[in-house]
mmCIF file of C-alpha atoms in Angstrom:
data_model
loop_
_atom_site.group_PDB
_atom_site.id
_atom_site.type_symbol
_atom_site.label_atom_id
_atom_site.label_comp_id
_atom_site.label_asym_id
_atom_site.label_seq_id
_atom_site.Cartn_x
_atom_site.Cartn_y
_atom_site.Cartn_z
ATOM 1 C CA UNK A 26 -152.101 0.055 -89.845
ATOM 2 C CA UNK A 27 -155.698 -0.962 -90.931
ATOM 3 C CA UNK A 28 -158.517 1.932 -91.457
ATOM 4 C CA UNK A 29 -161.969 0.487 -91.905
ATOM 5 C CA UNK A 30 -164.322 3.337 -93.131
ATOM 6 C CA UNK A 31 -167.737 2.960 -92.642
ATOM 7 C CA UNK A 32 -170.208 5.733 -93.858
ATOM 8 C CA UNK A 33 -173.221 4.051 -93.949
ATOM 9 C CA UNK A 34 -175.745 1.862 -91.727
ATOM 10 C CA UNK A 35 -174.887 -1.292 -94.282
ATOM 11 C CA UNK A 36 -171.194 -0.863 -94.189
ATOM 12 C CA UNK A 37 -170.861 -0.535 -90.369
ATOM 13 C CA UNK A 38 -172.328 -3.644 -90.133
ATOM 14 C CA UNK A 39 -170.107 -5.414 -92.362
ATOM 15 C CA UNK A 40 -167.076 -3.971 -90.457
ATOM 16 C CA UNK A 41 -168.332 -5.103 -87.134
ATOM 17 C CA UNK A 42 -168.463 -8.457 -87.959
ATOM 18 C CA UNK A 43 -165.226 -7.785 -89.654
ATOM 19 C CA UNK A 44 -163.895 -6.470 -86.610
ATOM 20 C CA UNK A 45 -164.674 -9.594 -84.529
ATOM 21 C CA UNK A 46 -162.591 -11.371 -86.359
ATOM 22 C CA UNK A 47 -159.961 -8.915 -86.535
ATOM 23 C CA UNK A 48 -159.631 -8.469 -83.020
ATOM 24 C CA UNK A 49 -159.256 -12.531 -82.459
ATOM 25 C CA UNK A 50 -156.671 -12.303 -84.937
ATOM 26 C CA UNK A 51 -154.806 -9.137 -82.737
ATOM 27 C CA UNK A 52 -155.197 -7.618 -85.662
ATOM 28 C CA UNK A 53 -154.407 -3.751 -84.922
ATOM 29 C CA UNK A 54 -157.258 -1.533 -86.890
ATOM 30 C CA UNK A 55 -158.910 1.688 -86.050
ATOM 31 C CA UNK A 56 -162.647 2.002 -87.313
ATOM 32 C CA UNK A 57 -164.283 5.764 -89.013
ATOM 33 C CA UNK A 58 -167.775 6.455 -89.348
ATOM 34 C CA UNK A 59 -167.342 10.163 -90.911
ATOM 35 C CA UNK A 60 -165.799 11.860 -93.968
ATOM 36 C CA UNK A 61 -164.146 14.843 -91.995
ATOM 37 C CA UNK A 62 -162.340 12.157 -89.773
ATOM 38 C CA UNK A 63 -161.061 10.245 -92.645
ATOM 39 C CA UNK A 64 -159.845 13.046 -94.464
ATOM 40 C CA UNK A 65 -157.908 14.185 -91.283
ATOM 41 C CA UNK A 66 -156.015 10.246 -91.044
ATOM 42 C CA UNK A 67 -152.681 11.018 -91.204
ATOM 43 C CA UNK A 68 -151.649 8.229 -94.049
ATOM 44 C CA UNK A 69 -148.701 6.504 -94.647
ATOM 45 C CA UNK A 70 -148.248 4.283 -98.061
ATOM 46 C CA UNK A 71 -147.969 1.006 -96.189
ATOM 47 C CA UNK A 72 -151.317 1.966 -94.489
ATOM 48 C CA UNK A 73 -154.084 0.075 -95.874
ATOM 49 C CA UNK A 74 -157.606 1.661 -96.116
ATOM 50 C CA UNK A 75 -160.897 -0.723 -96.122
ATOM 51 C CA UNK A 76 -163.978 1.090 -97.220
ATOM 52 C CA UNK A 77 -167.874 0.706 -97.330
ATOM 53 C CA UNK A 78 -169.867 1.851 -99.962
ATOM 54 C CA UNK A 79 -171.923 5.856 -99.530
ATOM 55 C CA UNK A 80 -175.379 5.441 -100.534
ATOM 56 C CA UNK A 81 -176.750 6.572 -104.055
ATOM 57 C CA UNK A 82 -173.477 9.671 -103.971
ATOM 58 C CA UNK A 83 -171.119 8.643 -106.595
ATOM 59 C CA UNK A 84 -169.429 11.747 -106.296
ATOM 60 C CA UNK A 85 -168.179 11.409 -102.955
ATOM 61 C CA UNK A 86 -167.145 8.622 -103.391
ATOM 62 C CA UNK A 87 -164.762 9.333 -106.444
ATOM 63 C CA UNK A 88 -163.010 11.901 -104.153
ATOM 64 C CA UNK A 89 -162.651 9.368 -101.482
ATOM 65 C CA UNK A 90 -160.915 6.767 -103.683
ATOM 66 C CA UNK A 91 -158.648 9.550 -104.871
ATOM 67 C CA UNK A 92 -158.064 11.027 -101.860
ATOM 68 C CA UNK A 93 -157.095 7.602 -100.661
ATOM 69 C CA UNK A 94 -155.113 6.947 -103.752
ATOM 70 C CA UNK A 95 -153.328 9.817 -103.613
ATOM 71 C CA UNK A 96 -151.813 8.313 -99.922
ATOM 72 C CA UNK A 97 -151.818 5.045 -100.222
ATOM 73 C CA UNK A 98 -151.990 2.204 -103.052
ATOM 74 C CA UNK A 99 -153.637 0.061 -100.651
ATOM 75 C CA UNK A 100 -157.504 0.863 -101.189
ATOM 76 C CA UNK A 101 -160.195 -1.910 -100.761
ATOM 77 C CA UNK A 102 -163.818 -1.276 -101.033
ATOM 78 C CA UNK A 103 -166.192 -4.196 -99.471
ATOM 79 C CA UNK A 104 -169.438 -3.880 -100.946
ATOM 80 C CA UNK A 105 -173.011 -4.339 -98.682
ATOM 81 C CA UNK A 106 -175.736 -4.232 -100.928
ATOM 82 C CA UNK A 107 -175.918 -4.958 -104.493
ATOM 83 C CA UNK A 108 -177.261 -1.121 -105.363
ATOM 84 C CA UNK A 109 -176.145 0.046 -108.485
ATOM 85 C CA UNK A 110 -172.226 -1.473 -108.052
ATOM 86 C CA UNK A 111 -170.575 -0.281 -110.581
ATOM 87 C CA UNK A 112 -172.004 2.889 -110.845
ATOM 88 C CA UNK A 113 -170.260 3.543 -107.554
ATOM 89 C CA UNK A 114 -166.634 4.064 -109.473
ATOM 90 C CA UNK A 115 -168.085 5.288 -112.995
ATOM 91 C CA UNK A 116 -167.375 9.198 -113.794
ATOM 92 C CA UNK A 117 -169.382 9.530 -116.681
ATOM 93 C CA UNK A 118 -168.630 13.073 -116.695
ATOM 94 C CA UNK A 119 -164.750 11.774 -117.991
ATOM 95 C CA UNK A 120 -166.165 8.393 -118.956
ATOM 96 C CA UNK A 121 -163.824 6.777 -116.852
ATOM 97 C CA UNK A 122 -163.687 4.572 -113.511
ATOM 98 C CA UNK A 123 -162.000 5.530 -110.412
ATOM 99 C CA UNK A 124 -160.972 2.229 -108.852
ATOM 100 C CA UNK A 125 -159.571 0.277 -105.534
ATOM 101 C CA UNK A 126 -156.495 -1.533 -105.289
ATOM 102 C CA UNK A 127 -159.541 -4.720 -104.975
ATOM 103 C CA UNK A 128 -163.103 -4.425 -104.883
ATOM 104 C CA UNK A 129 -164.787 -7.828 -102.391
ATOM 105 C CA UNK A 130 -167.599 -9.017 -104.286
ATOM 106 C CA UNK A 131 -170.805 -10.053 -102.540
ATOM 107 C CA UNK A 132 -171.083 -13.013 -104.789
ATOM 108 C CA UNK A 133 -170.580 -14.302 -108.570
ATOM 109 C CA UNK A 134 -173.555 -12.261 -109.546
ATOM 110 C CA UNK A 135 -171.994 -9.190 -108.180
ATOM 111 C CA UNK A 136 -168.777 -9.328 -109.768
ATOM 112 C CA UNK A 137 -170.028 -10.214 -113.305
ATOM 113 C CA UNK A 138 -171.960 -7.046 -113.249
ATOM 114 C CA UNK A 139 -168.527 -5.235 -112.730
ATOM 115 C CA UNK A 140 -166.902 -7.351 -115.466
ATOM 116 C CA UNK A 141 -170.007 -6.164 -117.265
ATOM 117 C CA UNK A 142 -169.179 -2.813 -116.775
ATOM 118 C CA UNK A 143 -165.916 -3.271 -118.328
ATOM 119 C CA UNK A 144 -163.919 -3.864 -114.852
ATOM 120 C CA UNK A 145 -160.867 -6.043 -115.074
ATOM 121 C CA UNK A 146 -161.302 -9.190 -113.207
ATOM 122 C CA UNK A 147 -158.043 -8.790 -111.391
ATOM 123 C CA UNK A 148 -159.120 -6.583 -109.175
ATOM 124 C CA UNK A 149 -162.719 -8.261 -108.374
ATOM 125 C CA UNK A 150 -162.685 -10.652 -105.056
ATOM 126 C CA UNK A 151 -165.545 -12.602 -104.001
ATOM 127 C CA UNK A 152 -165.263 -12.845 -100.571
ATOM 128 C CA UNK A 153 -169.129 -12.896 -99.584
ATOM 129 C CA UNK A 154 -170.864 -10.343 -96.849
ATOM 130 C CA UNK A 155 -169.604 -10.426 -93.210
ATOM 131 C CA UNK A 156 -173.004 -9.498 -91.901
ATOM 132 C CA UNK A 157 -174.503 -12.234 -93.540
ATOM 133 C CA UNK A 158 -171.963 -14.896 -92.159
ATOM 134 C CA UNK A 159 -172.947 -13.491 -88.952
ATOM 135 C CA UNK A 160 -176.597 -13.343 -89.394
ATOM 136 C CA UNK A 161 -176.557 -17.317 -90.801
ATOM 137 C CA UNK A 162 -174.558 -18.585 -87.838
ATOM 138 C CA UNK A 163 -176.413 -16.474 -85.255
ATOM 139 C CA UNK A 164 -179.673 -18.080 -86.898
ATOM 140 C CA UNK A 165 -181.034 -20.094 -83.702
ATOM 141 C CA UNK A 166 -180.398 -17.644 -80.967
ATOM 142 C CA UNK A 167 -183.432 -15.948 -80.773
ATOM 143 C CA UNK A 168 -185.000 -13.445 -77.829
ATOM 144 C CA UNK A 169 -187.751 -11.843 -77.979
ATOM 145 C CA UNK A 170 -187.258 -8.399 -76.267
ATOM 146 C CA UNK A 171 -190.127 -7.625 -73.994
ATOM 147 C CA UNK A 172 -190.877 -3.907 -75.168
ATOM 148 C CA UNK A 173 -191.563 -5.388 -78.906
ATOM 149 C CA UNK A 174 -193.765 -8.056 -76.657
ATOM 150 C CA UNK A 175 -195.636 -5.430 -75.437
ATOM 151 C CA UNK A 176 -196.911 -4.263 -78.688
ATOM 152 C CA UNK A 177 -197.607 -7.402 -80.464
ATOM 153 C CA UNK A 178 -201.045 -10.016 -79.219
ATOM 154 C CA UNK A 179 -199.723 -13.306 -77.503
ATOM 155 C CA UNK A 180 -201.371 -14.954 -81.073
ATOM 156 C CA UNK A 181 -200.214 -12.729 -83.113
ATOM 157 C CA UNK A 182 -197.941 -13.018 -86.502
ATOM 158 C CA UNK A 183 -195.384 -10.517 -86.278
ATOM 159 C CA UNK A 184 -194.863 -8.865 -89.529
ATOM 160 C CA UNK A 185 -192.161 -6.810 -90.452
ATOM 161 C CA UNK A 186 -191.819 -4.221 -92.959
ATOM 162 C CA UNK A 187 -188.276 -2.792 -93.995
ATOM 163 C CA UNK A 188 -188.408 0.246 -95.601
ATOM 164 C CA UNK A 189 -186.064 1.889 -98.027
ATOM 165 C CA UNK A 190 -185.054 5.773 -97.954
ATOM 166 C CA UNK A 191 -186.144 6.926 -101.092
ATOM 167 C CA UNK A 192 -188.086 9.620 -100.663
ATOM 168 C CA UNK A 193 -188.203 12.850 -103.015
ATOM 169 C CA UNK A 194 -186.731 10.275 -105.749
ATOM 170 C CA UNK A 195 -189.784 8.746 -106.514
ATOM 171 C CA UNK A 196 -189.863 9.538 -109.853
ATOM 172 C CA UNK A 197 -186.753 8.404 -110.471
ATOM 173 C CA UNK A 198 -187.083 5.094 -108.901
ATOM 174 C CA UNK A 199 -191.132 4.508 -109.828
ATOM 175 C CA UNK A 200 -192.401 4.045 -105.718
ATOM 176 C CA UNK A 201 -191.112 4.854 -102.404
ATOM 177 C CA UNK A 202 -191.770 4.402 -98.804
ATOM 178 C CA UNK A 203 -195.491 5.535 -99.004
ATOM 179 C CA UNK A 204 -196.278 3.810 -102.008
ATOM 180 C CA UNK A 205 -195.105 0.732 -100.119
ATOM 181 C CA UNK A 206 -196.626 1.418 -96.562
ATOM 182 C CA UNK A 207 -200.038 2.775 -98.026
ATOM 183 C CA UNK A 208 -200.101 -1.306 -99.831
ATOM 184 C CA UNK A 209 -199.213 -2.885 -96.969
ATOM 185 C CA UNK A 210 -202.038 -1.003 -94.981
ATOM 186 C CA UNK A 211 -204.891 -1.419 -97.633
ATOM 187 C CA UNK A 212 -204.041 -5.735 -97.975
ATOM 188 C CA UNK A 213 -203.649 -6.118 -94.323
ATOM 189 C CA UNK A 214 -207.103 -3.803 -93.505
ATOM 190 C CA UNK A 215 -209.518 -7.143 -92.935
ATOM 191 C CA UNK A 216 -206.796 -9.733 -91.584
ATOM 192 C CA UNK A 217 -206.883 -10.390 -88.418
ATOM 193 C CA UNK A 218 -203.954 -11.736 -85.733
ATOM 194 C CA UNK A 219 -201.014 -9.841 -87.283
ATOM 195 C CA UNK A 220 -198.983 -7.255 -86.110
ATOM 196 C CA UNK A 221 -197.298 -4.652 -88.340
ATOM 197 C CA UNK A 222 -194.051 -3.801 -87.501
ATOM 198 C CA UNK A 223 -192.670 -0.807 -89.697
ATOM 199 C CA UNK A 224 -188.749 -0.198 -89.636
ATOM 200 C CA UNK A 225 -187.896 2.973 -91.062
ATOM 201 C CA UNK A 226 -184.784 3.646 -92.799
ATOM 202 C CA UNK A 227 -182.423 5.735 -90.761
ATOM 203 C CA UNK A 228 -182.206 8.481 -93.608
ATOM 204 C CA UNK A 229 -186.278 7.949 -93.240
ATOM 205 C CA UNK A 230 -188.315 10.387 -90.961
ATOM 206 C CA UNK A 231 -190.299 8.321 -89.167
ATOM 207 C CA UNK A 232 -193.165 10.916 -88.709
ATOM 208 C CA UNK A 233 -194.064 10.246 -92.311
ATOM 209 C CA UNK A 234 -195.064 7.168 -91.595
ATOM 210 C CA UNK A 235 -196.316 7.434 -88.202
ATOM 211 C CA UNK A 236 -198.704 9.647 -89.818
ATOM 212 C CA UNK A 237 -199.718 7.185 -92.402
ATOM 213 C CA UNK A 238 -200.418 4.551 -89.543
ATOM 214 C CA UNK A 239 -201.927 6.177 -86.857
ATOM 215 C CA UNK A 240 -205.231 5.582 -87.134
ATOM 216 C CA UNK A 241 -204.732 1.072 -88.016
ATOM 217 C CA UNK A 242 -204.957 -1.163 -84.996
ATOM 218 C CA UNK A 243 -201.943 -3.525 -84.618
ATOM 219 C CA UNK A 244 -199.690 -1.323 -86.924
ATOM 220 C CA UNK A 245 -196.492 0.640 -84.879
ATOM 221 C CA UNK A 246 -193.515 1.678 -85.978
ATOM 222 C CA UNK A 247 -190.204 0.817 -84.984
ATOM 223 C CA UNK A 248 -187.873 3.828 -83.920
ATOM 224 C CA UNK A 249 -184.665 4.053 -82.047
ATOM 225 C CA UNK A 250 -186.086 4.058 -78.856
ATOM 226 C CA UNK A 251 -187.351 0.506 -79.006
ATOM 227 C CA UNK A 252 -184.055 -0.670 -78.304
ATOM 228 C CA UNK A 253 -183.547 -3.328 -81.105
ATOM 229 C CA UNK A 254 -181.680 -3.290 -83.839
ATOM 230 C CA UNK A 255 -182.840 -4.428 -87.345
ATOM 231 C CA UNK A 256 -181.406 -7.835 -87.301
ATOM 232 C CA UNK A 257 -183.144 -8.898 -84.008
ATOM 233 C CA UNK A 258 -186.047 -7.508 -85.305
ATOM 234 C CA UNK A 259 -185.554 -9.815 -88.353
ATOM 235 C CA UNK A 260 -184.862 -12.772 -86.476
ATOM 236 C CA UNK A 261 -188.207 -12.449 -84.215
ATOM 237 C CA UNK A 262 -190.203 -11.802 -87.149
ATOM 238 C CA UNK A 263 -192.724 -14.359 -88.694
ATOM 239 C CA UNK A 264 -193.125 -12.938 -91.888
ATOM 240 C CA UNK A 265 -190.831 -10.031 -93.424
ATOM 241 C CA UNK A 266 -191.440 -7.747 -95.962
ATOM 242 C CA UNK A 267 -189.824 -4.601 -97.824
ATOM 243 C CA UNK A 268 -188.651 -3.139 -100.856
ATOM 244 C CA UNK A 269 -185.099 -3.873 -101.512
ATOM 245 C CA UNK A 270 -183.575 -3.197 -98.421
ATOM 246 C CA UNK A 271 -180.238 -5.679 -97.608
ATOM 247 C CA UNK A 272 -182.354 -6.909 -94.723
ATOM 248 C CA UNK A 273 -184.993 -8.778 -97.086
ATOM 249 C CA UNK A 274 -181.252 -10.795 -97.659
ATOM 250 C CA UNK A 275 -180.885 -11.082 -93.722
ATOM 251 C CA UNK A 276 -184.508 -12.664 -93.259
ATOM 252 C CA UNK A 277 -183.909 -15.186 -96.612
ATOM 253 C CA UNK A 278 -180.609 -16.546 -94.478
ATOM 254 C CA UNK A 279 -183.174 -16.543 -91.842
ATOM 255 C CA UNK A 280 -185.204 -18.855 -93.487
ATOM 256 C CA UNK A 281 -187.863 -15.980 -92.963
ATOM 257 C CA UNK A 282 -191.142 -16.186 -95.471
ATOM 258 C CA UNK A 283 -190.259 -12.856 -97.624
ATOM 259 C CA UNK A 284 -191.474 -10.708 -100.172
ATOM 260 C CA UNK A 285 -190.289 -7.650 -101.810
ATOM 261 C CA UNK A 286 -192.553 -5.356 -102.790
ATOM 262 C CA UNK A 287 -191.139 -3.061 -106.040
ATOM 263 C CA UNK A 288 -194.137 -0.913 -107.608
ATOM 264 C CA UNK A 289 -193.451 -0.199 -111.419
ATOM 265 C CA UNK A 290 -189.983 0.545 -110.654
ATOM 266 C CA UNK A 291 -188.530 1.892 -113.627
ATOM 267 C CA UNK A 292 -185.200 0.990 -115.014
ATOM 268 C CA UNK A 293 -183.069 3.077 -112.230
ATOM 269 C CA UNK A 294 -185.442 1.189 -109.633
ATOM 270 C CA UNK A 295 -184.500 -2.283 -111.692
ATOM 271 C CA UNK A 296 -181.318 -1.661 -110.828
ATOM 272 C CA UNK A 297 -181.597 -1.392 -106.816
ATOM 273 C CA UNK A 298 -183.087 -5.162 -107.091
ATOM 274 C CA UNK A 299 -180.996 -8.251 -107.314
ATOM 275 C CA UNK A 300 -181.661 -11.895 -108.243
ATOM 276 C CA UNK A 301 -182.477 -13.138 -104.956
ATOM 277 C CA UNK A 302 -185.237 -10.811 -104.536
ATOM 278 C CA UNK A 303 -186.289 -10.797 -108.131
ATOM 279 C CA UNK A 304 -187.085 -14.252 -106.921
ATOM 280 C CA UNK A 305 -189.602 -12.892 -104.302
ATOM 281 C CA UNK A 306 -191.145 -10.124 -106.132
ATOM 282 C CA UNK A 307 -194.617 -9.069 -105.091
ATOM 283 C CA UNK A 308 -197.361 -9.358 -107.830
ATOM 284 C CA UNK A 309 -199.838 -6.722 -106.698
ATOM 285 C CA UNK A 310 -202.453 -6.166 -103.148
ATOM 286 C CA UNK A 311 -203.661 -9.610 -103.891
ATOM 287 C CA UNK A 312 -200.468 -11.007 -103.527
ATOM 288 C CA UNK A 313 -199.407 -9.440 -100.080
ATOM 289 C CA UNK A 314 -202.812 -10.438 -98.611
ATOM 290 C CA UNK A 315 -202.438 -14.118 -99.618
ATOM 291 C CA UNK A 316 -198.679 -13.524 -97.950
ATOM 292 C CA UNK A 317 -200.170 -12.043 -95.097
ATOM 293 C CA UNK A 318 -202.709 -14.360 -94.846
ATOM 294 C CA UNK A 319 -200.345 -18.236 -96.184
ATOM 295 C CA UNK A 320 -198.567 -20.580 -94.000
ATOM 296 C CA UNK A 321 -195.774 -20.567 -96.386
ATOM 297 C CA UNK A 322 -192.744 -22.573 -96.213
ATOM 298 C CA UNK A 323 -189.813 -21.143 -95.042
ATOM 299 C CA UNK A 324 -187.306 -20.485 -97.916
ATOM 300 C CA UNK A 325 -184.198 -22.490 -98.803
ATOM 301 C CA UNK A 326 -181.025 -20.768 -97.514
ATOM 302 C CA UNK A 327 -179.519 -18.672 -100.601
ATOM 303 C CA UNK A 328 -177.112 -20.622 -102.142
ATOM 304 C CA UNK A 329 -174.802 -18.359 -103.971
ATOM 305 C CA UNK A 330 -174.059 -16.174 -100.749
ATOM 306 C CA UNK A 331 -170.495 -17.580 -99.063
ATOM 307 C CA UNK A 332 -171.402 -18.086 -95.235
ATOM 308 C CA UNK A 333 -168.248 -19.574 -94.028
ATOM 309 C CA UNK A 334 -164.833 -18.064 -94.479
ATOM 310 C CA UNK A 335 -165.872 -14.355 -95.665
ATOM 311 C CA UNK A 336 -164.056 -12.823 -92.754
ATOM 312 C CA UNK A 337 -160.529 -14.917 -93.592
ATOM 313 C CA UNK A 338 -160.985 -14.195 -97.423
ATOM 314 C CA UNK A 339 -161.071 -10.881 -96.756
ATOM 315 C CA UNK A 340 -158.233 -10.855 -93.822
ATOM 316 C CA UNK A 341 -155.849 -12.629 -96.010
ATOM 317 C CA UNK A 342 -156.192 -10.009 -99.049
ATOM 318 C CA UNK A 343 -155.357 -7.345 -97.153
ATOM 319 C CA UNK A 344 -152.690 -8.980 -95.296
ATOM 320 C CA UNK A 345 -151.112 -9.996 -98.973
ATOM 321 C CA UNK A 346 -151.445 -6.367 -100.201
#
């Protein structure tokens, strides 16, 4: 039998698109979104466990590779974001990793930083990102749904701004969500014909920033009751923005003019970037507003991400387990 664990927004997304495949394949699998539920799967050793990635909680996620381990030998762990990888399976209170049976590997880039880290190769995969694969070959179909219509001027940009749940760590990370809003707001003040379309984080309260905005014309923010998910809402959007949110990656597949706006980040905040948006990093207010303002080409599909044959890479290592 085949558990997929997903405990985050990221890695659900991964394992649908995993799961499409899986069910053409009449592949029998059984999805969990919580902790309590997976620690109440009765295992068996020829079970085979696939799990996402908790956000920023190292500690949990030691005890769920144990817990696992302790059951089965057949642990995988497909990563979603390039966040602080490693970190995910380093103790340092023992100085030691706790590791899968295989770790899946967004790209090349991604598992070098675990060889870095002094993980053997052996058990590093790269298989690419599901959710990507999806988003690339969904590219074209595009709708526009009419309640996001209804907010936005006939001649209007739509801009979208993806925001990261940071928080009460901004000292640790050098900015968060405000920081990154409050820009946004003062480049955009004098330009006219855009629409602002904030996405909060789910771990994000959205009053926050409903605060921040209620008083600018053309700004709204994007909460559950809109109906559309964050990849539609990528897809529709001219222009795309955020900090270092996966879905910056989403709207580069999308061809999508992006930028990713990082404010002094210090070396922990370093570490949430990656190359591909180290690529598109904003230079200050001056450089949003000539963003906001550009007809910019739309950007070259990233090359390093696999688009085609993630979900059978994947498939085939856990069949071979």
């Amino acid at each position: 039998m085949l558990y997929i664990f997903g405990p985050t927004a990221g890695a659900r997304s991964q394992h649908d698109a995993l799961g499409i495949f899986l069910t053409k394949q009449e592949c029998k699998y059984e999805q969990i979104y919580e902790y309590k539920d997976l620690f109440n799967v009765n295992l068996s050793v020829d079970d085979c466990v696939l799990c996402g990635i908790p956000v920023d909680d190292y500690e949990r996620n030691f005890q769920v590779v144990q817990f696992l381990k302790d059951r089965t030998p057949n642990v995988f762990f497909l990563m979603d974001h390039w966040h602080n990888s490693p970190k995910n399976f380093y103790d340092p209170r023992s100085d030691s990793y706790h590791l899968p049976k295989k770790i899946f590997c967004i790209d090349q880039h991604m598992k070098q930083s675990f060889i870095d880290f002094g993980i053997d190769e052996k058990i590093l995969e790269v298989s690419g990102h599901p959710a990507l694969e999806k988003t690339h070959s969904d590219r074209k179909e595009l709708d526009i749904p009419q309640k996001l219509r209804g907010h936005v001027g006939s001649d209007h940009q739509i801009i979208t701004l993806f925001l990261d749940p940071i928080g009460d760590r901004r000292n640790s990370i050098g900015y968060n969500e405000i920081d990154v809003v409050n820009l946004l707001l003062a480049a955009s003040e004098k330009i006219e014909k855009i629409s602002i379309a904030i996405k909060p984080h789910p771990r994000t309260e959205s009053s926050v920033i409903k605060e921040l905005t209620k008083n600018c014309k053309d700004v709204f923010v994007v909460e559950e009751d809109f109906q559309i998910d964050s990849f539609d809402l990528a897809r529709i959007s001219d222009k795309v923005l955020g900090m270092t949110s996966i879905m910056l990656i989403h709207a580069l597949v999308l061809q999508k003019p992006t930028l990713s706006i990082q404010i002094n980040p210090t070396d922990a905040g370093k570490r949430r970037s990656n190359p591909y948006l180290d690529k598109i990093l904003c230079q200050g207010i001056d450089h949003i507003e000539e963003f906001l303002k550009g007809d910019f080409n739309k950007n070259e599909v990233i090359p390093s991400c696999i688009f085609e044959g993630s979900w059978d890479r994947i498939y085939q290592s856990l069949r071979s387990k």
